[in-house]
Amino acid sequence: MTDNNDTIDALSHENRTFAPPAAFVAQAHVTDDSLHSAARADLESFWATQASKLISWQQPWDTVLEWDLPYAKWFVGGKLNVAENCLDRHVQAGFGDKVAIYWEGEPGDTRVITYAELLAEVERFSNVLKGLGVRKGDRINIYMPMVPEAAVAMLACARIGAPHSVVFGGFSSQSLVDRINDAEAKVLITADGGYRRGEVFPLKPAADEAVAQTPSIEHVVVVKRGNNDVTMVEGRDHWYHELMADAAPSCPPESMDSEDLLFLLYTSGTTGKPKGIMHTTGGYLTHVAYTHRNVFDLHRDRDVYWCTADVGWITGHSYIVYGPLANGATQVMYEGVPNYPGNDRFWAIVEKYRVTIFYTAPTAIRTFMKWGADEPSKHDLSSLRLLGTVGEPINPEAWMWYHENIGGGRCPIVDTWWQTETGGIMISPLPGYTTTKPGSATFPLPGVNIAVVDDAGQEVEHGGGYLTLTQPWPGMLRGIWGDPQRFVDTYWSRFEGSYFAGDGARLDDDGYLWLLGRVDDVMNVSGHRISTTEVESALVSHPAVAEAAVVGANDATTGQAIFAYVTLRGGQDVDVSTLRDHVATEIGAIAKPKAIFFTPDLPKTRSGKIMRRLLRDVAEGRNLGDTTTLADASVVDELQRRAAETSSED
Ligand code: WTA
């Protein structure tokens, strides 16, 4: 990584720091080093303390951790039920009337669901599943819009010990087929359709197409949401509301082993076949409850928490369903897009529900920047006290914009690094304790051990390298469903004894961590390694630029050349040479993009990640493969047209 270190050292350093505001510290759960020092003193007893403090166990564990690299077992011998932890115990403690979910449909319809109501719904639906023949250990697929029934379905699965596999509602039917068949799921829970950008998007037809190719599915349960026409297959398909009307009201929670499978969640790897990431019960719940409480400083008596993710992603699993509900939080759940009916929808929701904690993705923040600060300023956002981000590195300019225009300068920002595989947050500020730097995820959480290493696996004290996790943690993946060898090869082979996350990272002079994106997004230009993220950050730091995506495209002379795709802020104009010079000023001449394309939009997956592979293909004039995971495929046509125009101008 020598080249990389040289390059990285030459990069502009972020010198602004933000200490936790006194008013925040005065009420925060964590304001000192005590969690860190407890974890350093004894990792196992640290996690055991969290598990007994935050979770109710039907039977205590015998052994905190069995670590047979790369296989971990946490809280071995312990028994618990996740749904009981998320629902029953709060109701029993007198919080039955507390709001669990303020649900807001995209058209503006709303539902308010208390903990007692959510429990009743989950118990009934657990009986529905049992009535369809579902038994402990059977896998259930869930393919739903963002409606409360998605959470009900997940919790009912957890209650009866049937692992769920949620597939994001924006995925194609082919993606659903692959995931159902890999998990050999018995029941599919879906909906007629859901609302998106003012229209109903149908789900049931895609589910029907899929089920034609999934021999394991015996029953399909359909939630009525879109009121769109659907075909129901006699004996196989059932309306949710009809089954619920006939279901018995009470269903005791199954006693689950701490290491029983809680869910599978499929995520893409470097090959075409998605990996079924396995998460189990006791360790996972401990990890998400602990991080949700301490990273978001949750005070359940007064906070209104809102995570804008979809339940189809790990963020929705850990920080909409399991973490917040385990902690008895009151939260907002929103069905639709941020720009319906107007670009201020999110801010209208924050104002309406007096949201105090808001968790979203950097790509959303950059979109908000593009729409302009006038949108949030139409609303009273004074209820907000903490902001979070997840999913990709946040460039300092987006961080500052978020801080000033959404947080009103008073809210700490937690930039949280983690993965589907880690189950919960691993690297993040503790908002009442950590001094933040815009763009840095700062430090590993107490209980998490990392090392930044070079190509040879040697720890790097300062500068760039690969992010590895050096000790087991409770929320860690337990395997890849049906493919133990891939589990070992993907995560545990690159650096001996450590988990390799696939991300590059840099440690600055003060020991702060800067996540540099996936290592496969690192370019090599004339023998210099340059992070796409750093070039993007440089581009976005220009006042005219809203968003930028950078890829390394093959180049006969320099190995790779930097291609940049840029969207401008509303009403702004700038020419290519000015932007190239700007990057040179920010990073150095080696980082100057060879070509810059202006585009009204960037191609993104439905979870908001920029599809760099596709941009590389456009840059290299290649035929584009499968684009079904794109949020908006027309963006690609536009990009190709512009790229062709530019090359004919050359
Ligand atoms: C990236 C999402 C920088 C990273 C929870 C990781 C981040 C991948 C951050 C996992 C962050 C996530 N800063 N990069 N705060 N958070 N990433 O599995 O590359 O959808 O490996 O999990 O997102 O994506 P996944």
XYZ file of C-alpha atoms and ligand atoms in Angstrom:
675
model
C 0.000 0.000 0.000
C 3.008 2.337 -0.309
C 1.625 4.144 -3.335
C -1.658 4.462 -1.614
C -0.053 5.920 1.487
C 1.764 8.524 -0.557
C -1.416 9.434 -2.320
C -3.451 9.451 0.808
C -0.954 11.575 2.675
C -1.170 14.090 -0.121
C -4.924 14.326 0.182
C -6.519 17.272 1.831
C -7.061 16.625 5.515
C -10.218 17.550 7.268
C -9.359 19.803 10.185
C -12.768 20.847 11.433
C -13.773 19.120 14.646
C -17.081 19.063 16.477
C -17.128 18.266 20.168
C -20.453 16.973 21.524
C -22.604 20.010 22.405
C -22.944 20.578 26.170
C -26.746 20.364 26.023
C -26.483 16.953 24.382
C -23.859 15.673 26.807
C -25.992 16.746 29.763
C -28.596 14.103 28.914
C -26.573 11.446 27.027
C -26.237 7.794 28.060
C -22.535 7.655 27.290
C -20.341 10.629 28.125
C -17.014 9.072 29.030
C -14.564 6.265 28.361
C -16.186 3.767 30.734
C -17.672 1.468 28.072
C -14.401 1.471 26.173
C -12.366 0.664 29.237
C -14.760 -2.105 30.309
C -14.529 -3.668 26.840
C -10.749 -3.368 26.805
C -10.479 -4.951 30.225
C -12.572 -8.023 29.346
C -14.353 -8.342 26.016
C -16.512 -11.305 26.979
C -17.741 -9.915 30.251
C -18.403 -6.578 28.522
C -20.764 -8.254 26.047
C -22.257 -10.452 28.767
C -23.138 -7.291 30.691
C -24.872 -5.853 27.627
C -26.745 -9.107 27.027
C -28.091 -9.271 30.559
C -28.832 -5.553 30.820
C -30.666 -5.125 27.512
C -32.228 -8.523 26.795
C -34.604 -10.836 28.690
C -33.527 -14.465 28.738
C -35.785 -17.426 29.409
C -32.731 -19.359 30.475
C -29.257 -17.937 31.134
C -26.273 -18.972 28.990
C -23.482 -21.270 30.182
C -20.680 -19.870 28.042
C -20.407 -16.303 26.747
C -18.336 -17.112 23.671
C -17.095 -20.200 21.898
C -14.606 -19.064 19.286
C -13.363 -21.630 16.856
C -12.138 -19.364 14.089
C -14.055 -18.477 11.908
C -17.035 -19.909 13.772
C -18.388 -18.031 16.768
C -21.160 -18.991 19.149
C -22.424 -16.382 21.597
C -24.291 -16.911 24.848
C -24.188 -20.653 24.377
C -26.978 -22.524 26.165
C -29.062 -19.373 26.613
C -32.722 -19.411 25.617
C -34.824 -16.442 24.537
C -37.369 -15.270 22.024
C -36.724 -12.175 19.929
C -40.405 -11.224 19.498
C -40.974 -11.569 23.231
C -38.061 -9.184 23.778
C -39.419 -6.719 21.221
C -43.066 -6.812 22.375
C -44.334 -8.862 25.333
C -41.881 -7.626 27.905
C -42.667 -3.971 27.144
C -46.398 -4.615 27.436
C -45.854 -6.544 30.669
C -43.787 -3.646 32.015
C -46.741 -1.289 31.515
C -45.805 0.216 28.134
C -48.669 -1.367 26.190
C -50.165 2.012 25.305
C -46.871 3.459 24.160
C -46.700 4.051 20.419
C -44.405 1.589 18.677
C -44.984 2.777 15.104
C -46.285 5.979 13.619
C -46.827 4.756 10.098
C -47.216 7.227 7.274
C -48.399 5.990 3.887
C -47.130 7.823 0.844
C -50.594 9.163 -0.108
C -50.843 10.660 3.400
C -52.920 7.987 5.164
C -51.624 7.143 8.631
C -51.750 4.459 11.305
C -50.688 4.658 14.922
C -49.778 1.283 16.434
C -49.084 0.802 20.139
C -46.926 -1.946 21.600
C -50.047 -3.780 22.816
C -51.611 -3.595 19.350
C -48.427 -4.713 17.641
C -48.151 -7.674 20.014
C -51.781 -8.676 19.357
C -51.236 -8.508 15.594
C -48.029 -10.532 15.805
C -49.630 -13.212 17.979
C -52.509 -13.625 15.546
C -50.219 -13.758 12.553
C -48.028 -16.315 14.310
C -51.122 -18.498 14.527
C -51.851 -17.860 10.858
C -48.406 -19.157 9.942
C -48.815 -22.188 12.164
C -52.175 -22.820 10.524
C -50.423 -22.894 7.155
C -48.194 -25.653 8.445
C -45.134 -23.571 9.342
C -42.952 -25.159 12.022
C -39.846 -24.094 13.889
C -36.904 -24.046 11.478
C -38.989 -23.608 8.279
C -37.904 -20.648 6.136
C -40.388 -17.926 5.193
C -39.920 -15.389 2.420
C -41.168 -11.828 2.781
C -41.569 -9.531 -0.246
C -43.387 -6.427 0.908
C -43.731 -2.683 0.604
C -42.999 -0.513 3.655
C -46.181 -1.288 5.543
C -46.454 -2.291 9.221
C -47.363 -5.831 8.151
C -43.768 -6.275 6.972
C -42.597 -5.851 10.570
C -45.492 -7.974 11.835
C -44.472 -10.779 9.470
C -40.844 -10.672 10.587
C -41.764 -10.655 14.269
C -44.273 -13.492 13.834
C -41.550 -15.587 12.184
C -39.248 -14.809 15.102
C -42.015 -15.696 17.549
C -42.523 -19.201 16.178
C -38.868 -19.801 15.321
C -39.225 -19.775 11.542
C -36.273 -17.887 10.011
C -37.292 -15.181 7.541
C -35.666 -14.106 4.349
C -36.819 -10.634 3.360
C -36.361 -9.655 -0.267
C -36.517 -5.922 -0.999
C -39.798 -5.085 -2.759
C -37.930 -3.360 -5.568
C -36.147 -6.525 -6.652
C -37.298 -8.304 -9.788
C -39.176 -11.581 -9.736
C -36.034 -13.371 -10.926
C -34.144 -12.114 -7.874
C -37.011 -13.367 -5.732
C -36.890 -16.799 -7.422
C -33.170 -17.173 -6.725
C -33.545 -16.222 -3.086
C -36.611 -18.385 -2.432
C -35.011 -21.405 -4.053
C -31.722 -20.970 -2.243
C -33.528 -20.814 1.111
C -36.175 -23.400 0.095
C -38.846 -21.267 1.703
C -42.243 -22.754 2.469
C -44.427 -19.653 2.592
C -44.223 -16.320 0.784
C -45.698 -13.231 2.422
C -46.334 -10.379 0.009
C -48.825 -7.611 -0.830
C -50.984 -6.686 -3.789
C -48.882 -3.555 -4.226
C -47.582 -0.450 -2.482
C -47.305 3.257 -3.152
C -44.286 4.810 -4.774
C -44.048 8.258 -6.338
C -47.822 8.687 -6.326
C -48.607 5.402 -8.009
C -49.256 1.835 -6.978
C -46.418 -0.491 -7.875
C -47.775 -4.032 -8.137
C -45.953 -6.761 -6.224
C -48.294 -9.721 -6.510
C -47.732 -10.244 -10.274
C -43.973 -10.448 -9.649
C -44.607 -12.817 -6.761
C -46.831 -14.970 -9.021
C -44.161 -15.108 -11.689
C -41.622 -16.130 -9.078
C -43.773 -18.747 -7.377
C -44.219 -20.502 -10.731
C -40.510 -21.347 -10.426
C -40.205 -22.063 -6.707
C -41.350 -25.609 -5.903
C -40.865 -25.198 -2.145
C -43.553 -22.497 -1.727
C -46.802 -24.025 -0.472
C -48.727 -20.902 0.454
C -48.747 -17.216 -0.431
C -50.191 -14.679 2.029
C -51.218 -11.370 0.460
C -51.606 -8.093 2.353
C -54.082 -5.684 0.760
C -52.458 -2.302 0.338
C -52.510 -1.069 -3.250
C -56.056 -2.246 -4.046
C -54.738 -3.119 -7.486
C -56.193 -6.110 -9.309
C -54.550 -9.402 -8.466
C -55.135 -13.029 -9.307
C -55.530 -15.343 -6.337
C -54.761 -19.015 -6.860
C -57.308 -21.161 -5.036
C -55.793 -23.132 -2.169
C -52.353 -21.493 -2.538
C -53.025 -17.774 -2.103
C -54.745 -16.238 0.919
C -55.650 -12.703 1.909
C -53.882 -11.626 5.075
C -56.976 -9.917 6.493
C -59.148 -12.995 5.940
C -56.711 -15.346 7.652
C -56.260 -12.855 10.500
C -60.001 -12.598 11.082
C -60.114 -16.329 11.789
C -56.869 -16.648 13.760
C -56.707 -17.369 17.486
C -55.516 -14.340 19.474
C -52.830 -15.836 21.636
C -49.591 -17.537 20.679
C -46.872 -18.138 23.266
C -43.335 -17.367 22.062
C -41.210 -20.351 21.115
C -38.182 -20.920 23.308
C -35.206 -20.440 21.000
C -31.598 -21.331 21.463
C -29.248 -18.357 21.402
C -27.601 -19.781 18.280
C -30.816 -20.691 16.415
C -31.121 -19.028 13.014
C -33.152 -15.794 13.204
C -32.953 -14.780 9.567
C -31.231 -14.970 6.225
C -30.589 -11.833 4.265
C -29.196 -12.025 0.761
C -26.523 -9.580 -0.285
C -24.438 -9.298 -3.405
C -20.853 -10.381 -3.484
C -18.212 -10.199 -6.148
C -19.795 -13.049 -8.077
C -23.259 -12.982 -9.604
C -24.835 -15.273 -7.017
C -26.136 -13.476 -3.932
C -25.016 -14.744 -0.538
C -27.551 -15.748 2.109
C -26.049 -14.127 5.179
C -26.995 -16.040 8.334
C -27.826 -14.252 11.572
C -28.732 -15.988 14.806
C -30.708 -15.018 17.869
C -29.054 -13.992 21.154
C -25.868 -12.364 19.908
C -27.596 -10.488 17.109
C -30.291 -9.084 19.383
C -27.711 -8.031 21.963
C -25.626 -6.289 19.324
C -28.480 -4.348 17.735
C -30.054 -3.356 21.069
C -26.689 -2.176 22.432
C -25.779 -0.157 19.348
C -29.260 1.276 18.912
C -29.275 2.490 22.505
C -25.772 3.922 22.622
C -25.107 5.156 19.093
C -28.520 6.827 18.841
C -28.581 7.725 22.536
C -32.137 6.433 22.659
C -34.317 7.674 25.526
C -37.459 5.720 24.971
C -39.624 7.960 27.143
C -39.121 11.000 24.931
C -37.478 10.156 21.635
C -39.200 9.748 18.288
C -36.799 7.832 16.102
C -36.900 7.603 12.315
C -34.749 5.423 10.091
C -35.522 5.989 6.405
C -34.244 2.602 5.203
C -36.431 -0.119 3.737
C -37.052 -3.278 5.789
C -35.645 -5.197 2.825
C -32.095 -4.157 3.754
C -30.037 -4.967 6.821
C -30.523 -1.398 8.079
C -34.270 -2.029 8.122
C -33.824 -5.324 9.961
C -31.469 -4.020 12.618
C -32.536 -0.394 12.998
C -36.252 -0.398 12.140
C -37.399 -3.747 13.451
C -35.122 -5.457 15.965
C -32.956 -2.774 17.610
C -35.609 -0.078 18.156
C -38.346 -2.510 19.209
C -36.045 -4.387 21.584
C -35.379 -1.017 23.208
C -39.059 -0.035 23.359
C -38.602 2.924 21.022
C -41.336 4.975 19.380
C -40.573 5.280 15.713
C -41.800 6.621 12.399
C -42.134 4.259 9.447
C -42.709 5.825 6.027
C -43.887 4.028 2.923
C -42.759 6.163 0.029
C -40.181 8.333 -1.685
C -38.693 11.587 -0.339
C -40.060 13.698 -3.197
C -43.752 12.953 -3.137
C -45.808 15.074 -3.277
C -42.923 17.580 -2.933
C -39.186 17.636 -2.289
C -39.864 18.505 1.347
C -41.781 15.331 2.292
C -39.173 14.092 4.774
C -39.060 17.439 6.535
C -42.837 17.583 6.680
C -42.736 14.174 8.412
C -40.049 15.288 10.869
C -42.156 18.319 11.757
C -45.422 16.372 11.998
C -44.150 13.667 14.365
C -41.574 15.839 16.140
C -38.819 13.390 15.168
C -35.796 13.627 17.474
C -33.406 11.078 15.915
C -33.064 10.810 12.149
C -31.013 8.130 10.354
C -30.506 8.183 6.580
C -27.959 7.599 3.801
C -25.367 10.007 2.389
C -26.806 9.605 -1.085
C -30.114 10.940 0.223
C -28.335 13.873 1.827
C -26.608 14.759 -1.427
C -29.961 14.598 -3.179
C -31.368 16.993 -0.590
C -28.419 19.298 -1.278
C -29.331 19.213 -4.937
C -32.904 20.181 -4.106
C -31.651 23.083 -2.024
C -31.802 24.321 1.565
C -35.150 26.008 0.969
C -36.914 22.644 1.258
C -35.967 21.875 4.871
C -36.334 25.532 5.804
C -40.052 25.338 5.039
C -40.430 23.208 8.184
C -39.804 23.373 11.890
C -37.016 20.846 12.456
C -36.259 21.979 16.001
C -37.295 18.612 17.476
C -34.207 16.943 15.958
C -31.369 16.288 18.389
C -29.278 13.618 16.656
C -28.550 12.729 13.029
C -27.081 9.548 11.586
C -25.786 8.234 8.283
C -25.061 4.783 6.913
C -24.264 2.924 3.732
C -21.351 4.706 2.161
C -18.693 7.210 3.039
C -20.121 10.666 3.593
C -18.103 13.438 2.024
C -17.325 16.373 4.333
C -19.460 18.788 2.295
C -22.563 16.606 2.621
C -21.793 16.175 6.325
C -21.580 19.957 6.793
C -24.753 20.533 4.804
C -26.584 17.954 6.936
C -25.172 19.469 10.104
C -26.190 23.003 9.215
C -29.395 22.649 7.228
C -31.023 19.660 8.915
C -29.372 19.663 12.322
C -29.473 23.435 12.738
C -25.846 23.255 13.897
C -26.916 21.703 17.215
C -27.207 17.949 16.469
C -24.265 15.551 16.689
C -23.878 13.364 13.597
C -23.140 9.653 13.892
C -21.546 8.303 10.711
C -22.050 4.570 11.227
C -19.955 1.986 9.395
C -21.176 -1.586 9.237
C -22.347 -4.263 6.787
C -25.039 -6.863 6.225
C -22.442 -9.302 7.494
C -21.683 -7.474 10.745
C -25.371 -7.397 11.721
C -25.035 -4.115 13.558
C -23.000 -0.922 13.755
C -19.255 -1.437 14.287
C -17.594 1.943 13.800
C -19.301 5.149 14.866
C -19.000 8.127 17.145
C -20.707 7.893 20.542
C -22.625 11.144 20.272
C -22.218 12.287 23.883
C -18.539 11.478 24.003
C -16.777 11.486 20.635
C -15.476 14.620 18.966
C -16.390 14.197 15.306
C -14.684 15.220 12.084
C -16.881 15.683 8.998
C -16.459 12.598 6.809
C -14.852 10.336 9.399
C -16.714 7.458 11.068
C -14.216 8.104 13.909
C -13.551 4.995 16.060
C -14.687 1.413 16.606
C -17.443 1.102 19.204
C -16.632 -0.331 22.624
C -16.584 -4.106 22.170
C -15.384 -3.918 18.552
C -11.762 -4.516 17.614
C -10.327 -3.562 14.268
C -6.992 -3.241 12.524
C -6.091 -1.392 9.355
C -3.544 -3.613 7.617
C -1.347 -3.481 4.534
C -1.199 -6.017 1.691
C 0.887 -8.340 3.831
C -1.527 -8.152 6.736
C 0.754 -5.954 8.851
C -1.038 -3.415 10.996
C -0.787 0.150 9.721
C -0.600 2.759 12.488
C -1.063 5.679 10.190
C -2.188 5.951 6.561
C -4.168 3.716 4.255
C -4.865 0.008 4.159
C -7.548 -2.633 4.490
C -10.123 -2.657 7.257
C -10.162 -5.919 9.208
C -12.050 -7.043 12.309
C -9.743 -8.848 14.688
C -12.087 -10.231 17.359
C -15.488 -11.907 17.137
C -18.548 -9.751 17.903
C -22.068 -10.871 18.872
C -23.885 -9.716 15.714
C -21.417 -11.299 13.307
C -22.657 -13.463 10.469
C -22.576 -17.145 11.312
C -22.166 -18.297 7.738
C -23.448 -18.203 4.178
C -26.554 -20.348 3.789
C -25.685 -23.587 2.057
C -22.141 -22.530 1.207
C -19.703 -22.890 4.120
C -16.682 -22.802 1.844
C -17.657 -19.460 0.388
C -17.963 -18.119 3.941
C -14.371 -19.078 4.658
C -13.051 -17.933 1.277
C -14.828 -14.589 1.168
C -14.230 -13.299 4.647
C -11.515 -15.270 6.384
C -8.864 -16.123 3.809
C -7.349 -12.795 2.820
C -5.834 -11.986 6.230
C -5.098 -14.814 8.593
C -7.160 -14.843 11.755
C -9.181 -11.761 10.843
C -12.423 -10.943 9.106
C -11.826 -8.927 5.954
C -14.584 -6.427 5.390
C -13.717 -5.555 1.774
C -13.292 -1.880 2.595
C -10.271 0.344 2.447
C -9.626 2.652 5.378
C -7.194 5.349 6.416
C -6.050 6.281 9.899
C -5.190 9.946 10.249
C -2.678 11.561 12.610
C -5.250 11.642 15.406
C -6.206 7.990 14.961
C -9.541 8.782 13.277
C -10.799 6.260 10.750
C -11.750 7.311 7.246
C -13.594 4.658 5.276
C -12.497 4.791 1.665
C -15.113 2.593 0.044
C -14.833 -0.934 -1.255
C -11.339 -1.873 -2.233
C -12.580 -2.918 -5.627
C -13.438 0.745 -6.185
C -9.851 1.807 -5.748
C -8.304 2.932 -9.018
C -4.771 2.545 -10.165
C -3.653 5.396 -12.367
C -0.065 5.390 -13.554
C 0.827 3.161 -10.633
C -0.876 5.426 -8.115
C -3.768 4.127 -6.172
C -6.538 6.671 -5.861
C -9.816 6.115 -4.093
C -12.900 6.847 -6.116
C -14.394 8.227 -2.914
C -11.681 10.816 -2.509
C -12.099 12.098 -6.055
C -15.852 12.196 -5.574
C -15.426 14.112 -2.380
C -13.170 16.592 -4.149
C -15.689 17.091 -6.938
C -18.560 17.513 -4.522
C -16.598 20.111 -2.593
C -17.005 22.408 -5.604
C -19.988 24.675 -4.911
C -21.670 23.883 -8.236
C -21.609 20.102 -7.775
C -24.413 18.142 -6.104
C -23.243 14.595 -6.614
C -20.397 12.793 -8.310
C -19.473 9.217 -9.123
C -15.981 8.268 -10.163
C -14.716 5.077 -11.769
C -11.426 3.812 -13.064
C -11.787 2.865 -16.712
C -9.133 0.879 -18.571
C -6.612 3.057 -20.310
C -3.845 1.862 -22.608
C -1.314 4.366 -21.287
C -2.022 4.823 -17.618
C -3.568 1.474 -16.658
C -6.731 3.134 -15.503
C -8.076 6.580 -16.161
C -10.468 8.469 -13.961
C -13.920 9.016 -15.341
C -16.299 11.233 -13.422
C -20.046 11.572 -13.683
C -21.330 14.743 -12.140
C -24.733 16.200 -11.342
C -24.909 19.935 -10.725
C -26.866 21.756 -8.074
C -30.007 23.471 -9.305
C -29.269 26.699 -11.216
C -25.486 26.139 -11.224
C -23.132 25.921 -14.152
C -19.459 25.064 -14.419
C -17.155 23.845 -17.180
C -15.142 20.651 -17.313
C -11.713 22.251 -17.117
C -12.660 24.221 -14.004
C -13.738 21.022 -12.283
C -10.608 19.146 -13.359
C -8.492 21.967 -11.961
C -10.545 21.906 -8.811
C -9.755 18.223 -8.277
C -6.100 18.927 -8.941
C -6.179 21.627 -6.286
C -7.954 19.411 -3.782
C -5.924 16.225 -4.252
C -3.156 16.642 -6.815
C -2.730 16.509 -10.566
C -2.673 12.692 -10.540
C -6.297 12.670 -9.460
C -7.560 14.874 -12.295
C -10.377 13.048 -14.088
C -9.616 12.297 -17.694
C -13.236 12.845 -18.616
C -16.167 14.419 -16.849
C -19.740 13.821 -17.939
C -22.554 15.990 -16.732
C -25.701 14.030 -16.107
C -29.063 14.867 -14.544
C -28.954 11.672 -12.451
C -26.608 8.868 -11.457
C -27.502 5.204 -11.905
C -28.242 3.803 -8.473
C -29.422 0.548 -7.041
C -32.735 0.731 -5.280
C -30.893 0.897 -1.988
C -29.209 4.053 -3.228
C -25.731 2.764 -4.023
C -24.135 4.165 -7.127
C -23.594 1.384 -9.667
C -19.942 1.879 -10.447
C -19.683 -1.309 -12.460
C -22.225 0.117 -14.822
C -20.455 3.453 -15.004
C -17.225 1.645 -15.810
C -19.035 -0.170 -18.580
C -20.336 3.109 -19.965
C -16.862 4.646 -19.718
C -15.346 1.712 -21.541
C -18.124 1.580 -24.133
C -19.118 -1.935 -23.105
C -22.452 -3.577 -23.498
C -24.406 -3.225 -20.272
C -25.397 -6.459 -18.562
C -28.249 -6.892 -16.138
C -29.652 -3.549 -15.039
C -32.723 -4.834 -13.193
C -31.413 -3.792 -9.814
C -31.329 -0.169 -10.936
C -33.800 2.243 -9.401
C -34.283 3.992 -12.721
C -33.003 2.294 -15.846
C -33.598 5.320 -18.088
C -30.667 7.049 -16.370
C -28.401 4.578 -18.134
C -29.775 5.292 -21.600
C -29.193 8.965 -21.005
C -25.623 8.330 -19.820
C -24.799 6.214 -22.834
C -26.200 8.841 -25.152
C -24.097 11.544 -23.542
C -20.968 9.388 -23.508
C -21.429 8.629 -27.216
C -21.918 12.335 -27.980
C -18.790 13.233 -26.071
C -16.622 10.655 -27.785
C -17.837 11.746 -31.214
C -16.934 15.326 -30.284
C -13.408 14.202 -29.342
C -20.346 0.640 2.919
C -25.098 -1.385 5.001
C -18.403 4.197 4.609
C -19.088 -0.196 3.070
C -25.230 -1.187 6.514
C -19.627 -1.531 3.500
C -19.944 2.510 4.521
C -20.922 -1.620 2.743
C -20.579 3.014 5.679
C -21.939 -2.497 3.408
C -20.051 4.209 6.270
C -21.601 1.223 5.020
N -18.964 4.745 5.696
N -18.856 3.104 4.005
N -20.602 4.777 7.337
N -21.605 2.185 5.957
N -20.614 1.416 4.142
O -24.055 -4.630 3.441
O -18.452 -0.293 1.822
O -25.539 -2.841 2.412
O -18.762 -2.604 3.180
O -24.673 -2.671 4.750
O -21.401 -0.267 2.686
O -23.175 -2.407 2.742
P -24.417 -3.200 3.283
